[in-house]
Coordinates of C-alpha atoms in Angstrom, one line a residue:
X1 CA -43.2 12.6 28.7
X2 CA -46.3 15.1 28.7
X3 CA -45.4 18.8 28.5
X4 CA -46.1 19.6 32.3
X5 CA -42.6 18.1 33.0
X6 CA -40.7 18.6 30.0
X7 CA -38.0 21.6 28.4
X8 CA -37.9 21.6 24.8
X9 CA -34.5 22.2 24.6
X10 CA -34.9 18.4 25.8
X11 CA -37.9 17.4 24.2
X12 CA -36.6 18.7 20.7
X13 CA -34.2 15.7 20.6
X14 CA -36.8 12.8 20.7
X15 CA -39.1 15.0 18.3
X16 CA -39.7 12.7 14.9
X17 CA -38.9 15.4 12.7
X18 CA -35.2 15.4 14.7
X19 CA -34.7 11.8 14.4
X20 CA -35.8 11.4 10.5
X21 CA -33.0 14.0 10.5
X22 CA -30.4 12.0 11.9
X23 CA -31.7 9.0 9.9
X24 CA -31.1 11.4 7.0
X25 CA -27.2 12.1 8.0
X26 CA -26.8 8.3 8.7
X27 CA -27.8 7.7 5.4
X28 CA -26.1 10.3 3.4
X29 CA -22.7 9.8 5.6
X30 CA -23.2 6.3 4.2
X31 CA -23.9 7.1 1.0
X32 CA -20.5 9.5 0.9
X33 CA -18.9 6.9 2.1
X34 CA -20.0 3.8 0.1
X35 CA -18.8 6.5 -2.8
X36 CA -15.5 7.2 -1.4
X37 CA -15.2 2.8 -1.9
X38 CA -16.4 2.6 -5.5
X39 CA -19.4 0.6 -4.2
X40 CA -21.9 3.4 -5.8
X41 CA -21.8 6.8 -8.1
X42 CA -20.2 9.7 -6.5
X43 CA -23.0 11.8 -8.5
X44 CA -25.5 9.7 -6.3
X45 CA -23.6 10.8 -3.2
X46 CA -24.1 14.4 -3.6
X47 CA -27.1 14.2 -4.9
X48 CA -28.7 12.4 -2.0
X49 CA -27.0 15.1 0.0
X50 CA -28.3 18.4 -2.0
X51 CA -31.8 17.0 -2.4
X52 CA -32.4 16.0 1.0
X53 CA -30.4 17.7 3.7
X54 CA -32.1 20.6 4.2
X55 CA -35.4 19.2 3.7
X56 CA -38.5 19.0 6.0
X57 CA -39.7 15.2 6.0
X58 CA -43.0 14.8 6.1
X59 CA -44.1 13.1 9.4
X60 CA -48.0 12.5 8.4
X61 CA -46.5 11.1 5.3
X62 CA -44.4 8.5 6.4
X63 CA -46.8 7.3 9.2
X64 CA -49.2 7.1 6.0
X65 CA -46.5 4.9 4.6
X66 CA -45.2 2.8 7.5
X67 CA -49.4 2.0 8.1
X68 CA -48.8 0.0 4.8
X69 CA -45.8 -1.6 4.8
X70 CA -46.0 -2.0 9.2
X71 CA -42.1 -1.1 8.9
X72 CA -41.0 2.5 10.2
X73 CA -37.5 2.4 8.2
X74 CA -38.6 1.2 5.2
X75 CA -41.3 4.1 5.0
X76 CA -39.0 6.7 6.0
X77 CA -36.7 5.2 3.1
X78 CA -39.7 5.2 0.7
X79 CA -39.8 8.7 1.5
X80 CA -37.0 9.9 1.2
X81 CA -36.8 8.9 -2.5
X82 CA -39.8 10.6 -3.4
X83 CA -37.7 13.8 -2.1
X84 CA -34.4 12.3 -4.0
X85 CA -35.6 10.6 -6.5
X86 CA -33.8 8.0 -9.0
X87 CA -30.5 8.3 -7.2
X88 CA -32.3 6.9 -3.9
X89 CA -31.6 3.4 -4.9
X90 CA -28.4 3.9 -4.0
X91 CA -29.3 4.7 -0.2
X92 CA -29.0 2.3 2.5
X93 CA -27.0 0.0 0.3
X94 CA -25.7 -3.3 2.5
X95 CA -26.9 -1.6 5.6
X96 CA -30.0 -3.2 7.9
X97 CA -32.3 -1.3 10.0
X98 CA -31.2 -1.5 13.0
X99 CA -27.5 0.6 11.9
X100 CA -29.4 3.1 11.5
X101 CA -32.2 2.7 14.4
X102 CA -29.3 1.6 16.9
X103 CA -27.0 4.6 15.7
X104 CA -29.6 7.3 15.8
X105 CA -30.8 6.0 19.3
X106 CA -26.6 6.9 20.4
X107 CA -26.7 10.0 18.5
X108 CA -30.1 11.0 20.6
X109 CA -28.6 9.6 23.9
X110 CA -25.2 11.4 24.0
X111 CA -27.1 15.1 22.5
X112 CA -29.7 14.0 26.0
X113 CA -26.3 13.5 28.3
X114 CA -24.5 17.1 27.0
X115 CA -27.7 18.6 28.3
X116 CA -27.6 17.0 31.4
X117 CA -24.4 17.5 32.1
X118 CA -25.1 21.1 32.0
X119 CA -28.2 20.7 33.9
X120 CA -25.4 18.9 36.7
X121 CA -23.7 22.2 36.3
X122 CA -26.3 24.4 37.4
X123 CA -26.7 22.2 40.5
X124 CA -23.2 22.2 41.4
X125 CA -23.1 25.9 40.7
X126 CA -25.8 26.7 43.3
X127 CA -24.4 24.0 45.7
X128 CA -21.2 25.4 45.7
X129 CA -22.6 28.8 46.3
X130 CA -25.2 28.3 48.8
X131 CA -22.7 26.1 50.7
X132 CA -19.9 28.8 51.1
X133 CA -22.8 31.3 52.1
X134 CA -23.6 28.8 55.1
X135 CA -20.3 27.5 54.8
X136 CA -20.4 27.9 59.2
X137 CA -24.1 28.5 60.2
X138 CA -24.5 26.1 62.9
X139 CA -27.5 23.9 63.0
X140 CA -28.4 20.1 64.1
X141 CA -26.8 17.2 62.5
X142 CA -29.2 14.4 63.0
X143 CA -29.5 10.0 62.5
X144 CA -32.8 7.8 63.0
X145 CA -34.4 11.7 62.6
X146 CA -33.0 12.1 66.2
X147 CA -30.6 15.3 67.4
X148 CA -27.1 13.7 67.0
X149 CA -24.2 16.7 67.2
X150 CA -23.9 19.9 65.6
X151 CA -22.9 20.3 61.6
X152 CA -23.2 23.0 59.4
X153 CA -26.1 23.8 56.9
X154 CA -22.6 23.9 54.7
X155 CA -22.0 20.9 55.4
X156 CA -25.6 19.4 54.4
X157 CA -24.9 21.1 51.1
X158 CA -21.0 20.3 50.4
X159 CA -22.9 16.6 51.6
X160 CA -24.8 17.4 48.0
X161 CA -22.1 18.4 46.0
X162 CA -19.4 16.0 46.7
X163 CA -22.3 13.6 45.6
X164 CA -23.5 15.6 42.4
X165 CA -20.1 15.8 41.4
X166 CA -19.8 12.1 41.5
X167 CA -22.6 12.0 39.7
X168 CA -21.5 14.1 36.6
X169 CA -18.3 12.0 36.5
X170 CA -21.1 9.1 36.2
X171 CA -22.7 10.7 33.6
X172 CA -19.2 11.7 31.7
X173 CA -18.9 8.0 31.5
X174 CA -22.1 6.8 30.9
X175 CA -21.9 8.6 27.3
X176 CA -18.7 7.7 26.3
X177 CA -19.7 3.9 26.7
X178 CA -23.0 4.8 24.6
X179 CA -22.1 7.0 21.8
X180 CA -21.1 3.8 19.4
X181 CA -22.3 3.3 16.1
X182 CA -22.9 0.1 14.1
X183 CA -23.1 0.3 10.0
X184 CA -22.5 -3.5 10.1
X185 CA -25.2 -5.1 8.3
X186 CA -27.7 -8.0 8.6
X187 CA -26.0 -10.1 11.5
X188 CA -23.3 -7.8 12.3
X189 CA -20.6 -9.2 10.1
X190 CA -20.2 -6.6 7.5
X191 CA -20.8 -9.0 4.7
X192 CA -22.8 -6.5 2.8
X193 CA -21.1 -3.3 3.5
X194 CA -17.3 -2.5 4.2
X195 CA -16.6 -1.8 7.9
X196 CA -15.1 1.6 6.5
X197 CA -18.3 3.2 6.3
X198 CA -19.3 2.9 9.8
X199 CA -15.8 4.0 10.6
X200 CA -16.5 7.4 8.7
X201 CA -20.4 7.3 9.5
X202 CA -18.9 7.3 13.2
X203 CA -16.5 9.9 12.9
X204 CA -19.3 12.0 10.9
X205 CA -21.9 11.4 13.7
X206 CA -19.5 11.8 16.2
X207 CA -19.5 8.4 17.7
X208 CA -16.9 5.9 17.5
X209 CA -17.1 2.2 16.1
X210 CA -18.9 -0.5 17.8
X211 CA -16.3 -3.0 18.6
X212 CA -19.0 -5.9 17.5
X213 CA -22.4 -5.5 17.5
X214 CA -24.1 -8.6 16.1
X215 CA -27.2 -6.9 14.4
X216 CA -28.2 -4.8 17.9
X217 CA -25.5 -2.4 19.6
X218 CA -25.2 -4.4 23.0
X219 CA -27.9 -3.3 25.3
X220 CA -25.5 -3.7 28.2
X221 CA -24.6 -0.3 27.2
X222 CA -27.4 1.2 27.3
X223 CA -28.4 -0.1 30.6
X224 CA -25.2 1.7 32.7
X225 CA -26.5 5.0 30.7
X226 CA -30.1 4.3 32.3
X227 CA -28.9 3.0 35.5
X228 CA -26.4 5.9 35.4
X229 CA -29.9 8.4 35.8
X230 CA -31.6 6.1 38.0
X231 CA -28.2 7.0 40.3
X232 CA -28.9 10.7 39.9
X233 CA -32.5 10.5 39.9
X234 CA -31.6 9.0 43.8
X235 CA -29.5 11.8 44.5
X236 CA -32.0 14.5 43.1
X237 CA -34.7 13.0 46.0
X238 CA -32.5 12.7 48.5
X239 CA -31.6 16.8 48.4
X240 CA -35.3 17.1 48.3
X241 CA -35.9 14.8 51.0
X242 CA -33.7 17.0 53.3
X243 CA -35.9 20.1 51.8
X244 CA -39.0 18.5 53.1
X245 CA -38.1 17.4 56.6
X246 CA -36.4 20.7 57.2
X247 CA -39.7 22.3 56.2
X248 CA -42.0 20.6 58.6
X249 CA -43.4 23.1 60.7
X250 CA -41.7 22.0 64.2
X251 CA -38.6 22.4 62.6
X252 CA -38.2 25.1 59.7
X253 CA -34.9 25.6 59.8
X254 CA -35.2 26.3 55.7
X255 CA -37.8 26.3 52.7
X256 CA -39.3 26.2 49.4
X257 CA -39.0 30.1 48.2
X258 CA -42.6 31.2 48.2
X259 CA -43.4 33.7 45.5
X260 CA -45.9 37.1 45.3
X261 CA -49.5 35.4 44.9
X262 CA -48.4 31.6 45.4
X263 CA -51.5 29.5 47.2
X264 CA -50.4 26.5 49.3
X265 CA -53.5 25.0 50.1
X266 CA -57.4 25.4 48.1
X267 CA -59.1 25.0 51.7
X268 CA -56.5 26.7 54.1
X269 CA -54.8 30.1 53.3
X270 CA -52.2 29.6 55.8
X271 CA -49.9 27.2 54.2
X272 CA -46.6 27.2 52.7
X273 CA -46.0 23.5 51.3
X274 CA -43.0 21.7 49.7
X275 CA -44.2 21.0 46.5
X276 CA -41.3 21.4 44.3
X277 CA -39.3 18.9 46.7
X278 CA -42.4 16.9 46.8
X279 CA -42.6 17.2 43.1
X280 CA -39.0 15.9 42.8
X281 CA -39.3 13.1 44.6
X282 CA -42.4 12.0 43.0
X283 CA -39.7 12.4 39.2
X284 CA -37.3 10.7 40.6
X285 CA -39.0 7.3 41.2
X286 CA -40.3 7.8 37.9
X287 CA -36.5 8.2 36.0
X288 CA -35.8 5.2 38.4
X289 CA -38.6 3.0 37.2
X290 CA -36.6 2.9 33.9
X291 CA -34.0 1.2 34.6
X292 CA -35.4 -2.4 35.5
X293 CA -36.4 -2.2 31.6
X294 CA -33.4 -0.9 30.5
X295 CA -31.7 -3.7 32.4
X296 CA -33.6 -6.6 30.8
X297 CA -32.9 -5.0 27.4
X298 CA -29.8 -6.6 28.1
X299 CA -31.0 -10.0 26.8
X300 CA -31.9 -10.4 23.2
X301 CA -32.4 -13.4 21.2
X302 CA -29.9 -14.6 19.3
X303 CA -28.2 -12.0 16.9
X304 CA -30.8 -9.8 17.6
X305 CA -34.5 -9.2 18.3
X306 CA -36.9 -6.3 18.8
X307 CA -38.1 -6.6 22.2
X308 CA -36.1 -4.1 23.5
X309 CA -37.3 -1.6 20.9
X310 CA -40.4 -0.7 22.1
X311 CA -39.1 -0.2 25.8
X312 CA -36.7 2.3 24.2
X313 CA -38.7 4.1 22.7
X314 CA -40.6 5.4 26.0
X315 CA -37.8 5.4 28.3
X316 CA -35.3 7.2 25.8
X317 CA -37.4 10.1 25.6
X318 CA -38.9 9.9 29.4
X319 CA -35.7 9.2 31.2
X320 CA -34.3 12.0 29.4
X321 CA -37.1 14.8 29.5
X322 CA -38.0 14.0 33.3
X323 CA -34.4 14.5 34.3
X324 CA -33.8 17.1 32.7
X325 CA -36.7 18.9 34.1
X326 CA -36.0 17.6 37.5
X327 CA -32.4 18.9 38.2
X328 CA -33.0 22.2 36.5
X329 CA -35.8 22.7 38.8
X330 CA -33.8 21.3 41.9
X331 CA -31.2 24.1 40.8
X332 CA -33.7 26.8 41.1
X333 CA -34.9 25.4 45.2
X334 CA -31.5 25.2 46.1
X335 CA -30.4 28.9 44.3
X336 CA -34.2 30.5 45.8
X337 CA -34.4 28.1 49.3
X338 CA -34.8 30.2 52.4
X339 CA -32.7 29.4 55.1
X340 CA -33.6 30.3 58.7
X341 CA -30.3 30.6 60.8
X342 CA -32.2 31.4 64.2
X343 CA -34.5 28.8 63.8
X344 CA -30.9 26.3 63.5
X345 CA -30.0 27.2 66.5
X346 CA -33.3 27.0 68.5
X347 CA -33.6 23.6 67.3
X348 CA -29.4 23.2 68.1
X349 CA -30.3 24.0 71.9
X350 CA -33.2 22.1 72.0
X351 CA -32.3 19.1 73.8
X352 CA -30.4 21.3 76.3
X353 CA -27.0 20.4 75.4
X354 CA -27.4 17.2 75.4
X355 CA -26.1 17.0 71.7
X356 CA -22.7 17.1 73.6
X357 CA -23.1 14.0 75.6
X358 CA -20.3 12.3 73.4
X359 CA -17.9 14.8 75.1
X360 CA -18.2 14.3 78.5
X361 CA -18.2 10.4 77.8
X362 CA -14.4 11.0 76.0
X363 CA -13.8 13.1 79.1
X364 CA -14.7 10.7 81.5
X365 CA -12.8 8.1 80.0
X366 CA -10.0 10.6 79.8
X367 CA -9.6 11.3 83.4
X368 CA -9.8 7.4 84.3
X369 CA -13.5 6.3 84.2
X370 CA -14.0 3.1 82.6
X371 CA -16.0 3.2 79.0
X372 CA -19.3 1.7 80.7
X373 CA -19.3 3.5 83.6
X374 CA -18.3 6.7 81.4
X375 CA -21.5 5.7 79.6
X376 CA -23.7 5.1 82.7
X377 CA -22.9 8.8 84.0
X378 CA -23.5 10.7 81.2
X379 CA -26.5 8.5 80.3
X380 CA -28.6 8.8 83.7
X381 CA -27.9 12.7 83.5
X382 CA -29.1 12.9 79.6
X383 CA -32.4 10.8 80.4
X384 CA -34.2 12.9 82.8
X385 CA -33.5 16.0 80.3
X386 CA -35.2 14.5 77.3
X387 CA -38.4 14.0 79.8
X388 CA -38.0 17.8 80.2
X389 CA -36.5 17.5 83.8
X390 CA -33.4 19.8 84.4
X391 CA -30.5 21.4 82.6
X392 CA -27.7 18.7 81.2
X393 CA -25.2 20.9 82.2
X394 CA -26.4 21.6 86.1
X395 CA -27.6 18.0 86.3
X396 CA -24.0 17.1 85.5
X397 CA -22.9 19.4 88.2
X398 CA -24.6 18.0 90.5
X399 CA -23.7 14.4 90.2
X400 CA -21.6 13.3 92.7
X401 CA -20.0 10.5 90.8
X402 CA -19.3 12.8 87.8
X403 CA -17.4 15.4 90.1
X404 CA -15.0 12.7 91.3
X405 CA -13.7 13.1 87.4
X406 CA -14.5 16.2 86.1
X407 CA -14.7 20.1 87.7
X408 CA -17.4 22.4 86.8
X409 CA -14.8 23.9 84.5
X410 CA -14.2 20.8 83.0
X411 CA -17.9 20.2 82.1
X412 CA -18.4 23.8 81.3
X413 CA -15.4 23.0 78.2
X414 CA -17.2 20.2 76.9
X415 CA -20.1 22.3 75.7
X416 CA -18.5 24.1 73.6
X417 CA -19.9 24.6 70.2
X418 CA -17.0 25.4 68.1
X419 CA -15.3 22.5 69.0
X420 CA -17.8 20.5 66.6
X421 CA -17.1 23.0 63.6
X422 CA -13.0 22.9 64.1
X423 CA -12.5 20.5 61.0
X424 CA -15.4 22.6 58.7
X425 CA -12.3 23.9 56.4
X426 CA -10.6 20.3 56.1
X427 CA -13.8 19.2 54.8
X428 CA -14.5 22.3 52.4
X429 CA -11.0 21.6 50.8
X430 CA -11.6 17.9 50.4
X431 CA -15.2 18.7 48.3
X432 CA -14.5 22.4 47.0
X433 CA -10.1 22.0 46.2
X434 CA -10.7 25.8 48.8
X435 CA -11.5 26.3 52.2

């Protein structure tokens, strides 16, 4: 996480003074709580409350104490009863570091997934608009990197959204099956503490119970929520990907907007580059590269050990902050990208019709050619043209064997470009719910 890459709308979330805060509200929801049971004063309650919760904890301070003790919870605890004072004894009564570690961690994950999700909007949002705009520009659908048949530039976009959208629904999930909350105790079996303070600290935190979490919230949770990003992380570089190949100079058909004083190059003046898609792709392997930790956080000793705590405490915040900073600036290329139309359809008519050749192969076959011969004709016509030898069309015409099929009318109709776009709307209703 380094500021380069990072929003602090994100950032603010995995700040300590943030999560001694929500250690705080664990605490004191506790405290209320444990009150509420008879377990301590209800004077200590409130007191906890007004002394504390809209105090600034003291971040030098409580690395000064957690140097001593070597135990981050215990100094934030120390701490907080020189703010509270005598009543601080009653704080953290039955509970065990990890409640309030393991809580906070869900608290911090599901405020890092609401952002995200409206990061997904924005993406959708410009998706959705850029995609109706070329909703039927024509240009080249290619596989292997080779011409195929015609598409859409819509089409490449609604390709994008029907994918991001799947990807919020992902996401929608993903936090649900996070946000739990364990006030259980040493071991998980509430020995210490009555289960109905983590049933109120949950509701207060707005979480909801962990079914059974042994002393640790089970990672495998925590691993679908990273895993979950890794998906999206994917998706972000492959939209960039698509940038970057449709930038290369021989083809252009869109790019990067390139602002009022940019520079693309130190040594040569001339060039545009795609450094924002470049820059995505580079992100996304990073947000990816946490999940193969994430994933063997799954396996703890025992009722619990710590091993996965120092893994989540890089990837929680740099999961987070680089996608964050990824999709919102992947909404930005797709709502600024320049899109050259004319350029589509130089590169459509490249090949000299030959993205067509699938049609007069169904034709052939349609007036009584066998498949392989069908295959044969249209194949030794096709060849000559990538070698830059003659028109598909006239070399069609001129083949003997072809004519006993197919009239030059009949070859003229099968290089017809709006036959290839006929199903556009279908498709459009199936991503968009409107044509």
């Amino acid at each position: 996480m380094i500021p380069r890459y990072s929003r602090p709308e994100m950032t603010a979330i995995w700040e300590p003074q943030t999560r001694f805060k929500i250690w705080f509200e664990i605490e004191a929801h506790a405290a209320d709580a444990l009150a509420e049971l008879g377990t301590i004063p209800k004077d200590a309650a409130r007191t906890i409350w007004a002394k504390a919760k809209d105090a600034t904890f003291d971040v030098a301070r409580i690395d000064e104490i957690e140097r001593e003790t070597k135990h981050d919870v215990i100094a934030f605890l120390t701490h907080l009863a020189e703010i509270v004072g005598p009543e601080a004894r009653f704080v953290h009564q039955g509970m065990t570091s990890s409640d309030v570690l393991d809580t906070c961690l869900n608290v911090q994950l599901t405020r890092a997934a609401d952002l995200l999700l409206a990061d997904l909007d924005k993406v959708l949002a410009a998706l959705k608009k850029r995609a109706f705009e070329y909703k039927m520009t024509p240009t080249i659908g290619r596989s292997h990197g080779i011409h195929a048949e015609p598409v859409t530039f819509g089409l490449k976009l609604a390709y994008a959204y029907a994918e991001f959208s799947r990807a919020r629904e992902r996401l929608v999930a993903a936090r649900k099956e996070v946000a739990t909350c364990a006030i259980s105790g040493a071991v998980g079996t509430f020995a210490q503490i009555d289960p109905r303070v983590e049933a109120h600290v949950a509701k207060a935190m707005g979480l909801t119970p962990e079914p059974i979490s042994t002393q640790v919230i089970p990672r495998d949770r925590h691993a679908m929520y990273f895993a979950t990003l890794g998906v999206i992380a994917s998706s972000v570089e492959r939209i960039a990907t698509e940038v970057r190949h449709m930038q290369r100079t021989e083809v252009l058909e869109a790019e990067e907007f390139f602002s009022e004083g940019q520079k693309g190059s130190s040594a040569m003046p001339h060039k545009r580059n795609p450094v924002l898609s470049e820059n995505l792709t580079g992100l996304a392997r990073m947000v990816r590269g946490y999940v193969t930790p994430a994933m063997e956080n799954v396996v703890l000793w025992h009722e619990r050990d710590i091993s996965h705590s120092s893994v989540e405490r890089m990837i929680g915040p740099d999961a987070t902050v680089t996608l964050d900073f990824a999709l919102v600036r992947l909404a930005g290329l797709i709502e600024k990208l320049l899109v050259y139309p004319a350029n589509m359809e130089k590169n459509l008519d490249r090949l000299g019709g030959l993205v067509h050749s699938q049609r007069l192969l169904i034709a052939l076959t349609q007036k009584g050619a066998s498949r392989e011969d069908s295959y044969k004709l249209v194949q030794r016509n096709a060849m000559p043209v990538w070698r830059g030898e003659g028109d598909f069309k006239t070399l069609l015409k001129q083949d003997a064997e072809v004519k006993k099929y197919l009239t030059d009318a009949e070859i003229d109709e099968q290089f017809d470009l709006a036959y290839h776009l006929k199903h556009v709307d279908t498709i459009f209703k199936r991503v968009f719910g409107e044509g």
